[in-house]
PDB file of C-alpha atoms in Angstrom:
ATOM      1  CA  UNK A 277       0.000   0.000   0.000  1.00  0.00           C
ATOM      2  CA  UNK A 278       1.254   3.437  -0.941  1.00  0.00           C
ATOM      3  CA  UNK A 279       0.954   6.534   1.213  1.00  0.00           C
ATOM      4  CA  UNK A 280       0.512   8.687  -1.903  1.00  0.00           C
ATOM      5  CA  UNK A 281      -2.968  10.107  -2.453  1.00  0.00           C
ATOM      6  CA  UNK A 282      -2.533  11.786  -5.832  1.00  0.00           C
ATOM      7  CA  UNK A 283      -5.929  10.603  -7.066  1.00  0.00           C
ATOM      8  CA  UNK A 284      -8.176  11.629  -4.182  1.00  0.00           C
ATOM      9  CA  UNK A 285     -10.036  14.032  -6.482  1.00  0.00           C
ATOM     10  CA  UNK A 286      -9.524  12.279  -9.837  1.00  0.00           C
ATOM     11  CA  UNK A 287     -11.868  10.297 -12.063  1.00  0.00           C
ATOM     12  CA  UNK A 288     -10.164   7.572 -14.075  1.00  0.00           C
ATOM     13  CA  UNK A 289     -11.097   5.182 -16.898  1.00  0.00           C
ATOM     14  CA  UNK A 290      -8.753   2.219 -17.412  1.00  0.00           C
ATOM     15  CA  UNK A 291      -9.168  -0.242 -20.281  1.00  0.00           C
ATOM     16  CA  UNK A 292      -7.802  -3.764 -19.999  1.00  0.00           C
ATOM     17  CA  UNK A 293      -8.593  -3.585 -16.297  1.00  0.00           C
ATOM     18  CA  UNK A 294      -9.417  -7.266 -15.920  1.00  0.00           C
ATOM     19  CA  UNK A 295      -5.886  -8.685 -15.834  1.00  0.00           C
ATOM     20  CA  UNK A 296      -2.164  -8.021 -15.781  1.00  0.00           C
ATOM     21  CA  UNK A 297      -0.901  -4.458 -15.973  1.00  0.00           C
ATOM     22  CA  UNK A 298      -4.395  -3.051 -16.411  1.00  0.00           C
ATOM     23  CA  UNK A 299      -5.587  -4.690 -13.216  1.00  0.00           C
ATOM     24  CA  UNK A 300      -2.458  -3.599 -11.355  1.00  0.00           C
ATOM     25  CA  UNK A 301      -3.069  -0.037 -12.520  1.00  0.00           C
ATOM     26  CA  UNK A 302      -6.672  -0.140 -11.309  1.00  0.00           C
ATOM     27  CA  UNK A 303      -5.532  -1.318  -7.882  1.00  0.00           C
ATOM     28  CA  UNK A 304      -2.703   1.230  -7.704  1.00  0.00           C
ATOM     29  CA  UNK A 305      -4.933   4.188  -8.534  1.00  0.00           C
ATOM     30  CA  UNK A 306      -7.632   2.999  -6.141  1.00  0.00           C
ATOM     31  CA  UNK A 307      -4.941   2.775  -3.479  1.00  0.00           C
ATOM     32  CA  UNK A 308      -4.071   6.413  -4.226  1.00  0.00           C
ATOM     33  CA  UNK A 309      -7.655   7.476  -3.636  1.00  0.00           C
ATOM     34  CA  UNK A 310      -9.008   7.586  -7.181  1.00  0.00           C
ATOM     35  CA  UNK A 311     -12.486   6.817  -8.467  1.00  0.00           C
ATOM     36  CA  UNK A 312     -12.079   4.253 -11.225  1.00  0.00           C
ATOM     37  CA  UNK A 313     -14.074   2.605 -13.988  1.00  0.00           C
ATOM     38  CA  UNK A 314     -12.277  -0.558 -15.090  1.00  0.00           C
ATOM     39  CA  UNK A 315     -13.226  -1.705 -18.595  1.00  0.00           C
ATOM     40  CA  UNK A 316     -12.395  -5.037 -20.164  1.00  0.00           C
ATOM     41  CA  UNK A 317     -13.805  -7.494 -22.689  1.00  0.00           C
ATOM     42  CA  UNK A 318     -13.616 -10.194 -20.010  1.00  0.00           C
ATOM     43  CA  UNK A 319     -16.406 -10.150 -17.454  1.00  0.00           C
ATOM     44  CA  UNK A 320     -14.649 -12.817 -15.377  1.00  0.00           C
ATOM     45  CA  UNK A 321     -11.491 -10.724 -15.375  1.00  0.00           C
ATOM     46  CA  UNK A 322     -13.392  -7.714 -14.096  1.00  0.00           C
ATOM     47  CA  UNK A 323     -14.909  -9.823 -11.315  1.00  0.00           C
ATOM     48  CA  UNK A 324     -11.379 -10.828 -10.316  1.00  0.00           C
ATOM     49  CA  UNK A 325     -10.356  -7.170 -10.205  1.00  0.00           C
ATOM     50  CA  UNK A 326     -13.341  -6.337  -8.000  1.00  0.00           C
ATOM     51  CA  UNK A 327     -12.412  -9.187  -5.657  1.00  0.00           C
ATOM     52  CA  UNK A 328      -8.899  -7.771  -5.292  1.00  0.00           C
ATOM     53  CA  UNK A 329     -10.025  -4.162  -4.838  1.00  0.00           C
ATOM     54  CA  UNK A 330     -10.998  -4.505  -1.171  1.00  0.00           C
ATOM     55  CA  UNK A 331     -11.132  -2.219   0.813  1.00  0.00           C
ATOM     56  CA  UNK A 332     -11.518   0.316  -2.017  1.00  0.00           C
ATOM     57  CA  UNK A 333     -14.342  -1.373  -3.884  1.00  0.00           C
ATOM     58  CA  UNK A 334     -16.775   1.457  -3.199  1.00  0.00           C
ATOM     59  CA  UNK A 335     -14.742   3.639  -5.592  1.00  0.00           C
ATOM     60  CA  UNK A 336     -14.583   1.030  -8.368  1.00  0.00           C
ATOM     61  CA  UNK A 337     -17.087   0.421 -11.153  1.00  0.00           C
ATOM     62  CA  UNK A 338     -16.638  -2.074 -13.976  1.00  0.00           C
ATOM     63  CA  UNK A 339     -17.698  -2.097 -17.590  1.00  0.00           C
ATOM     64  CA  UNK A 340     -17.617  -4.831 -20.238  1.00  0.00           C
ATOM     65  CA  UNK A 341     -16.298  -3.150 -23.376  1.00  0.00           C
ATOM     66  CA  UNK A 342     -14.668  -4.318 -26.604  1.00  0.00           C
ATOM     67  CA  UNK A 343     -12.175  -1.605 -27.577  1.00  0.00           C
ATOM     68  CA  UNK A 344     -12.096  -2.893 -31.152  1.00  0.00           C
ATOM     69  CA  UNK A 345     -15.824  -2.285 -31.656  1.00  0.00           C
ATOM     70  CA  UNK A 346     -16.826   1.315 -32.306  1.00  0.00           C
ATOM     71  CA  UNK A 347     -20.345   1.045 -30.898  1.00  0.00           C
ATOM     72  CA  UNK A 348     -19.137  -0.778 -27.794  1.00  0.00           C
ATOM     73  CA  UNK A 349     -16.597   1.994 -27.196  1.00  0.00           C
ATOM     74  CA  UNK A 350     -19.122   4.772 -27.766  1.00  0.00           C
ATOM     75  CA  UNK A 351     -21.613   3.372 -25.285  1.00  0.00           C
ATOM     76  CA  UNK A 352     -18.925   2.208 -22.869  1.00  0.00           C
ATOM     77  CA  UNK A 353     -17.080   5.508 -22.589  1.00  0.00           C
ATOM     78  CA  UNK A 354     -20.403   7.334 -22.219  1.00  0.00           C
ATOM     79  CA  UNK A 355     -21.362   4.990 -19.359  1.00  0.00           C
ATOM     80  CA  UNK A 356     -17.976   5.454 -17.701  1.00  0.00           C
ATOM     81  CA  UNK A 357     -18.143   9.251 -17.881  1.00  0.00           C
ATOM     82  CA  UNK A 358     -21.687   9.209 -16.510  1.00  0.00           C
ATOM     83  CA  UNK A 359     -20.700   6.915 -13.644  1.00  0.00           C
ATOM     84  CA  UNK A 360     -17.712   9.091 -12.741  1.00  0.00           C
ATOM     85  CA  UNK A 361     -19.387  12.428 -13.337  1.00  0.00           C
ATOM     86  CA  UNK A 362     -16.585  13.424 -15.704  1.00  0.00           C
ATOM     87  CA  UNK A 363     -13.084  12.250 -16.600  1.00  0.00           C
ATOM     88  CA  UNK A 364      -9.608  13.381 -15.557  1.00  0.00           C
ATOM     89  CA  UNK A 365      -7.360  10.477 -16.543  1.00  0.00           C
ATOM     90  CA  UNK A 366      -7.667   7.902 -19.322  1.00  0.00           C
ATOM     91  CA  UNK A 367      -5.371   4.864 -19.370  1.00  0.00           C
ATOM     92  CA  UNK A 368      -5.451   2.745 -22.550  1.00  0.00           C
ATOM     93  CA  UNK A 369      -4.038  -0.621 -21.505  1.00  0.00           C
ATOM     94  CA  UNK A 370      -6.191  -3.096 -23.469  1.00  0.00           C
ATOM     95  CA  UNK A 371      -4.185  -5.067 -26.007  1.00  0.00           C
ATOM     96  CA  UNK A 372      -3.462  -8.460 -27.533  1.00  0.00           C
ATOM     97  CA  UNK A 373      -0.355 -10.275 -28.726  1.00  0.00           C
ATOM     98  CA  UNK A 374       0.054 -12.807 -31.531  1.00  0.00           C
ATOM     99  CA  UNK A 375       3.455 -14.439 -32.031  1.00  0.00           C
ATOM    100  CA  UNK A 376       4.379 -16.178 -35.292  1.00  0.00           C
ATOM    101  CA  UNK A 377       6.922 -16.350 -38.068  1.00  0.00           C
ATOM    102  CA  UNK A 378       6.286 -13.280 -40.212  1.00  0.00           C
ATOM    103  CA  UNK A 379       5.528 -15.305 -43.343  1.00  0.00           C
ATOM    104  CA  UNK A 380       2.958 -17.323 -41.409  1.00  0.00           C
ATOM    105  CA  UNK A 381       0.959 -14.367 -40.069  1.00  0.00           C
ATOM    106  CA  UNK A 382      -2.487 -14.323 -41.599  1.00  0.00           C
ATOM    107  CA  UNK A 383      -4.034 -11.063 -42.711  1.00  0.00           C
ATOM    108  CA  UNK A 384      -6.842 -11.651 -40.211  1.00  0.00           C
ATOM    109  CA  UNK A 385      -4.403 -12.008 -37.307  1.00  0.00           C
ATOM    110  CA  UNK A 386      -2.360  -8.960 -38.372  1.00  0.00           C
ATOM    111  CA  UNK A 387      -5.477  -6.836 -38.687  1.00  0.00           C
ATOM    112  CA  UNK A 388      -6.879  -8.090 -35.367  1.00  0.00           C
ATOM    113  CA  UNK A 389      -3.749  -7.001 -33.499  1.00  0.00           C
ATOM    114  CA  UNK A 390      -3.874  -3.557 -35.100  1.00  0.00           C
ATOM    115  CA  UNK A 391      -7.623  -3.352 -34.502  1.00  0.00           C
ATOM    116  CA  UNK A 392      -7.360  -3.937 -30.758  1.00  0.00           C
ATOM    117  CA  UNK A 393      -4.046  -2.266 -29.964  1.00  0.00           C
ATOM    118  CA  UNK A 394      -3.991   0.725 -32.309  1.00  0.00           C
ATOM    119  CA  UNK A 395      -7.537   1.325 -33.514  1.00  0.00           C
ATOM    120  CA  UNK A 396      -8.847   0.520 -30.031  1.00  0.00           C
ATOM    121  CA  UNK A 397      -6.618   3.195 -28.497  1.00  0.00           C
ATOM    122  CA  UNK A 398      -7.846   5.638 -31.149  1.00  0.00           C
ATOM    123  CA  UNK A 399     -11.525   4.846 -30.565  1.00  0.00           C
ATOM    124  CA  UNK A 400     -11.420   5.093 -26.768  1.00  0.00           C
ATOM    125  CA  UNK A 401      -9.382   8.287 -26.832  1.00  0.00           C
ATOM    126  CA  UNK A 402     -11.608   9.926 -29.428  1.00  0.00           C
ATOM    127  CA  UNK A 403     -14.744   9.204 -27.419  1.00  0.00           C
ATOM    128  CA  UNK A 404     -13.101  10.412 -24.190  1.00  0.00           C
ATOM    129  CA  UNK A 405     -11.864  13.770 -25.516  1.00  0.00           C
ATOM    130  CA  UNK A 406     -15.082  15.749 -24.818  1.00  0.00           C
ATOM    131  CA  UNK A 407     -15.021  14.708 -21.150  1.00  0.00           C
ATOM    132  CA  UNK A 408     -11.261  15.235 -20.836  1.00  0.00           C
ATOM    133  CA  UNK A 409     -11.649  18.780 -22.166  1.00  0.00           C
ATOM    134  CA  UNK A 410     -13.569  19.680 -19.029  1.00  0.00           C
ATOM    135  CA  UNK A 411     -11.489  17.480 -16.726  1.00  0.00           C
ATOM    136  CA  UNK A 412      -9.131  18.468 -13.937  1.00  0.00           C
ATOM    137  CA  UNK A 413      -5.555  18.610 -15.325  1.00  0.00           C
ATOM    138  CA  UNK A 414      -6.557  15.959 -17.901  1.00  0.00           C
ATOM    139  CA  UNK A 415      -4.080  13.250 -18.875  1.00  0.00           C
ATOM    140  CA  UNK A 416      -4.008  10.257 -21.195  1.00  0.00           C
ATOM    141  CA  UNK A 417      -1.565   7.388 -20.710  1.00  0.00           C
ATOM    142  CA  UNK A 418      -1.247   5.054 -23.687  1.00  0.00           C
ATOM    143  CA  UNK A 419       0.510   1.724 -23.913  1.00  0.00           C
ATOM    144  CA  UNK A 420       3.312   1.421 -26.387  1.00  0.00           C
ATOM    145  CA  UNK A 421       6.008  -1.239 -25.920  1.00  0.00           C
ATOM    146  CA  UNK A 422       9.748  -1.662 -26.116  1.00  0.00           C
ATOM    147  CA  UNK A 423       8.934  -3.526 -29.344  1.00  0.00           C
ATOM    148  CA  UNK A 424       8.030  -0.156 -30.912  1.00  0.00           C
ATOM    149  CA  UNK A 425      11.690   0.866 -30.995  1.00  0.00           C
ATOM    150  CA  UNK A 426      13.686  -2.342 -30.479  1.00  0.00           C
ATOM    151  CA  UNK A 427      13.600  -5.654 -32.322  1.00  0.00           C
ATOM    152  CA  UNK A 428      11.297  -8.330 -30.881  1.00  0.00           C
ATOM    153  CA  UNK A 429      11.339 -11.507 -32.980  1.00  0.00           C
ATOM    154  CA  UNK A 430       8.099 -13.136 -34.142  1.00  0.00           C
ATOM    155  CA  UNK A 431       6.045 -10.118 -33.053  1.00  0.00           C
ATOM    156  CA  UNK A 432       5.840  -7.993 -36.208  1.00  0.00           C
ATOM    157  CA  UNK A 433       2.124  -7.209 -35.914  1.00  0.00           C
ATOM    158  CA  UNK A 434       2.423  -6.311 -32.240  1.00  0.00           C
ATOM    159  CA  UNK A 435       5.460  -4.111 -32.879  1.00  0.00           C
ATOM    160  CA  UNK A 436       3.677  -2.330 -35.739  1.00  0.00           C
ATOM    161  CA  UNK A 437       0.638  -1.653 -33.569  1.00  0.00           C
ATOM    162  CA  UNK A 438       2.690  -0.316 -30.668  1.00  0.00           C
ATOM    163  CA  UNK A 439       4.811   1.850 -32.936  1.00  0.00           C
ATOM    164  CA  UNK A 440       1.558   3.327 -34.192  1.00  0.00           C
ATOM    165  CA  UNK A 441       0.369   4.012 -30.653  1.00  0.00           C
ATOM    166  CA  UNK A 442       3.606   5.777 -29.839  1.00  0.00           C
ATOM    167  CA  UNK A 443       3.497   7.961 -32.969  1.00  0.00           C
ATOM    168  CA  UNK A 444      -0.174   8.800 -32.418  1.00  0.00           C
ATOM    169  CA  UNK A 445       0.560   9.767 -28.819  1.00  0.00           C
ATOM    170  CA  UNK A 446       3.102  12.335 -29.991  1.00  0.00           C
ATOM    171  CA  UNK A 447       0.662  13.777 -32.531  1.00  0.00           C
ATOM    172  CA  UNK A 448      -2.129  14.088 -29.971  1.00  0.00           C
ATOM    173  CA  UNK A 449       0.173  15.666 -27.398  1.00  0.00           C
ATOM    174  CA  UNK A 450       0.880  18.528 -29.785  1.00  0.00           C
ATOM    175  CA  UNK A 451      -2.672  18.849 -31.099  1.00  0.00           C
ATOM    176  CA  UNK A 452      -4.169  19.160 -27.623  1.00  0.00           C
ATOM    177  CA  UNK A 453      -1.332  21.006 -25.867  1.00  0.00           C
ATOM    178  CA  UNK A 454      -3.154  24.343 -25.860  1.00  0.00           C
ATOM    179  CA  UNK A 455      -6.149  22.617 -24.276  1.00  0.00           C
ATOM    180  CA  UNK A 456      -3.775  21.308 -21.590  1.00  0.00           C
ATOM    181  CA  UNK A 457      -4.585  17.641 -22.203  1.00  0.00           C
ATOM    182  CA  UNK A 458      -1.357  15.686 -21.650  1.00  0.00           C
ATOM    183  CA  UNK A 459      -0.581  12.564 -23.685  1.00  0.00           C
ATOM    184  CA  UNK A 460       2.224  10.176 -22.770  1.00  0.00           C
ATOM    185  CA  UNK A 461       2.905   6.483 -23.201  1.00  0.00           C
ATOM    186  CA  UNK A 462       4.712   3.746 -21.353  1.00  0.00           C
ATOM    187  CA  UNK A 463       6.926   1.123 -22.966  1.00  0.00           C
ATOM    188  CA  UNK A 464       6.788  -2.045 -20.868  1.00  0.00           C
ATOM    189  CA  UNK A 465       9.299  -4.801 -21.452  1.00  0.00           C
ATOM    190  CA  UNK A 466       9.998  -8.003 -19.505  1.00  0.00           C
ATOM    191  CA  UNK A 467       6.772  -7.509 -17.532  1.00  0.00           C
ATOM    192  CA  UNK A 468       4.312 -10.222 -16.528  1.00  0.00           C
ATOM    193  CA  UNK A 469       0.885  -9.430 -17.956  1.00  0.00           C
ATOM    194  CA  UNK A 470      -2.271 -11.025 -19.293  1.00  0.00           C
ATOM    195  CA  UNK A 471      -0.451 -11.338 -22.612  1.00  0.00           C
ATOM    196  CA  UNK A 472       2.661 -13.007 -21.259  1.00  0.00           C
ATOM    197  CA  UNK A 473       0.992 -15.403 -18.837  1.00  0.00           C
ATOM    198  CA  UNK A 474      -2.094 -16.208 -20.878  1.00  0.00           C
ATOM    199  CA  UNK A 475      -4.614 -15.044 -18.266  1.00  0.00           C
ATOM    200  CA  UNK A 476      -6.128 -12.275 -20.338  1.00  0.00           C
ATOM    201  CA  UNK A 477      -9.108 -13.162 -22.503  1.00  0.00           C
ATOM    202  CA  UNK A 478      -8.165 -13.428 -26.195  1.00  0.00           C
ATOM    203  CA  UNK A 479      -4.524 -13.018 -25.251  1.00  0.00           C
ATOM    204  CA  UNK A 480      -1.721 -15.360 -26.151  1.00  0.00           C
ATOM    205  CA  UNK A 481       1.272 -16.066 -23.946  1.00  0.00           C
ATOM    206  CA  UNK A 482       4.732 -15.237 -25.220  1.00  0.00           C
ATOM    207  CA  UNK A 483       6.062 -18.673 -24.252  1.00  0.00           C
ATOM    208  CA  UNK A 484       3.572 -21.211 -25.656  1.00  0.00           C
ATOM    209  CA  UNK A 485       2.549 -18.685 -28.316  1.00  0.00           C
ATOM    210  CA  UNK A 486       5.958 -18.711 -29.997  1.00  0.00           C
ATOM    211  CA  UNK A 487       6.581 -20.887 -33.067  1.00  0.00           C
ATOM    212  CA  UNK A 488       7.685 -24.412 -32.176  1.00  0.00           C
ATOM    213  CA  UNK A 489      10.985 -23.845 -33.960  1.00  0.00           C
ATOM    214  CA  UNK A 490      11.592 -20.395 -32.455  1.00  0.00           C
ATOM    215  CA  UNK A 491      15.229 -19.391 -32.047  1.00  0.00           C
ATOM    216  CA  UNK A 492      15.392 -18.505 -28.362  1.00  0.00           C
ATOM    217  CA  UNK A 493      18.886 -17.082 -28.718  1.00  0.00           C
ATOM    218  CA  UNK A 494      17.243 -14.060 -30.366  1.00  0.00           C
ATOM    219  CA  UNK A 495      15.653 -13.163 -27.045  1.00  0.00           C
ATOM    220  CA  UNK A 496      19.018 -12.463 -25.411  1.00  0.00           C
ATOM    221  CA  UNK A 497      18.659  -8.859 -26.582  1.00  0.00           C
ATOM    222  CA  UNK A 498      15.397  -8.306 -24.744  1.00  0.00           C
ATOM    223  CA  UNK A 499      16.264  -9.702 -21.336  1.00  0.00           C
ATOM    224  CA  UNK A 500      16.201  -7.421 -18.285  1.00  0.00           C
ATOM    225  CA  UNK A 501      19.485  -6.703 -16.542  1.00  0.00           C
ATOM    226  CA  UNK A 502      17.928  -5.855 -13.187  1.00  0.00           C
ATOM    227  CA  UNK A 503      17.223  -8.927 -11.049  1.00  0.00           C
ATOM    228  CA  UNK A 504      13.609 -10.059 -11.013  1.00  0.00           C
ATOM    229  CA  UNK A 505      11.933 -11.082  -7.777  1.00  0.00           C
ATOM    230  CA  UNK A 506      11.672 -14.844  -7.560  1.00  0.00           C
ATOM    231  CA  UNK A 507      14.342 -15.379 -10.182  1.00  0.00           C
ATOM    232  CA  UNK A 508      11.968 -15.315 -13.160  1.00  0.00           C
ATOM    233  CA  UNK A 509      12.297 -13.382 -16.409  1.00  0.00           C
ATOM    234  CA  UNK A 510       9.268 -11.107 -15.992  1.00  0.00           C
ATOM    235  CA  UNK A 511       8.807  -8.386 -13.374  1.00  0.00           C
ATOM    236  CA  UNK A 512       5.438  -7.935 -11.693  1.00  0.00           C
ATOM    237  CA  UNK A 513       2.923  -5.621 -13.392  1.00  0.00           C
ATOM    238  CA  UNK A 514       2.954  -3.203 -10.458  1.00  0.00           C
ATOM    239  CA  UNK A 515       6.314  -1.952 -11.784  1.00  0.00           C
ATOM    240  CA  UNK A 516       4.455  -0.424 -14.725  1.00  0.00           C
ATOM    241  CA  UNK A 517       1.381   0.583 -12.721  1.00  0.00           C
ATOM    242  CA  UNK A 518       3.519   2.851 -10.551  1.00  0.00           C
ATOM    243  CA  UNK A 519       4.808   4.725 -13.599  1.00  0.00           C
ATOM    244  CA  UNK A 520       1.325   4.986 -15.103  1.00  0.00           C
ATOM    245  CA  UNK A 521       0.044   6.425 -11.829  1.00  0.00           C
ATOM    246  CA  UNK A 522       2.674   9.152 -11.959  1.00  0.00           C
ATOM    247  CA  UNK A 523       1.998  10.070 -15.593  1.00  0.00           C
ATOM    248  CA  UNK A 524      -1.746  10.218 -15.055  1.00  0.00           C
ATOM    249  CA  UNK A 525      -1.489  12.393 -11.966  1.00  0.00           C
ATOM    250  CA  UNK A 526      -0.881  16.095 -11.470  1.00  0.00           C
ATOM    251  CA  UNK A 527       2.724  15.276 -10.533  1.00  0.00           C
ATOM    252  CA  UNK A 528       3.374  15.017 -14.296  1.00  0.00           C
ATOM    253  CA  UNK A 529       1.860  18.445 -15.040  1.00  0.00           C
ATOM    254  CA  UNK A 530       4.822  19.404 -17.263  1.00  0.00           C
ATOM    255  CA  UNK A 531       5.266  16.043 -19.008  1.00  0.00           C
ATOM    256  CA  UNK A 532       3.667  15.419 -22.393  1.00  0.00           C
ATOM    257  CA  UNK A 533       4.506  13.902 -25.768  1.00  0.00           C
ATOM    258  CA  UNK A 534       6.998  11.372 -24.493  1.00  0.00           C
ATOM    259  CA  UNK A 535       7.313   7.757 -23.413  1.00  0.00           C
ATOM    260  CA  UNK A 536       8.761   6.075 -20.353  1.00  0.00           C
ATOM    261  CA  UNK A 537      10.465   2.723 -20.786  1.00  0.00           C
ATOM    262  CA  UNK A 538       9.877   0.209 -17.980  1.00  0.00           C
ATOM    263  CA  UNK A 539      12.052  -2.754 -18.871  1.00  0.00           C
ATOM    264  CA  UNK A 540      14.564  -3.415 -16.113  1.00  0.00           C
ATOM    265  CA  UNK A 541      17.405  -1.885 -18.137  1.00  0.00           C
ATOM    266  CA  UNK A 542      16.943  -4.130 -21.157  1.00  0.00           C
ATOM    267  CA  UNK A 543      17.588  -1.342 -23.625  1.00  0.00           C
ATOM    268  CA  UNK A 544      19.867   1.058 -21.724  1.00  0.00           C
TER     269      UNK A 544
END
């Protein structure tokens, strides 16, 4: 539990809130006093988040929403804003991963990854802008990835989608600077999440999801140098949630149009 209370007067919408980093972010911001709507395509995941939110459950609402579906996003964001009475911080965590040899990626799989990760971030942000315009020191935190700038084998679609998120974040930061809406992104790497452990609905784990003949020596370039608790290869999602909480709070009042890498020193 943190002693920080940066969100005691903030209203927050978090997508992908049913597992992994999204869930950790929900719990972190609740712990800092925020009022949160957690959205996810997985109803069971949201129930798990609610179960873990004690004793802050009275400030948490949940919403089943498919970020890749325009109508679902329109109605979902409207419900979230109504439930919160406005919006101060938006966190776009929802995403999927598909791992395969590039020549084996189907058009359907490539488009699905872009639809959820990139188009989904666009749709949710677009629908949230009217509420953010009247928010208190409004901020948007998007999810890019270390794969946007550094080579991750077998993840071409994912890397393309996250590179798009990062570029779009920069464009929005400039477009909305005079309206004082801040846009930043995080670049997680070597972090346990619904995508890496297979717990997120419609998400594929990095391990079993890799091609059977994958060359694991290629992953030597994307291994964290900081020790990981328990001796594993992935840090806990709260490592990213802490950074998201800073970027979405008033502490980051002079930070916009940039990204923060959270990867244990993988790409120093």
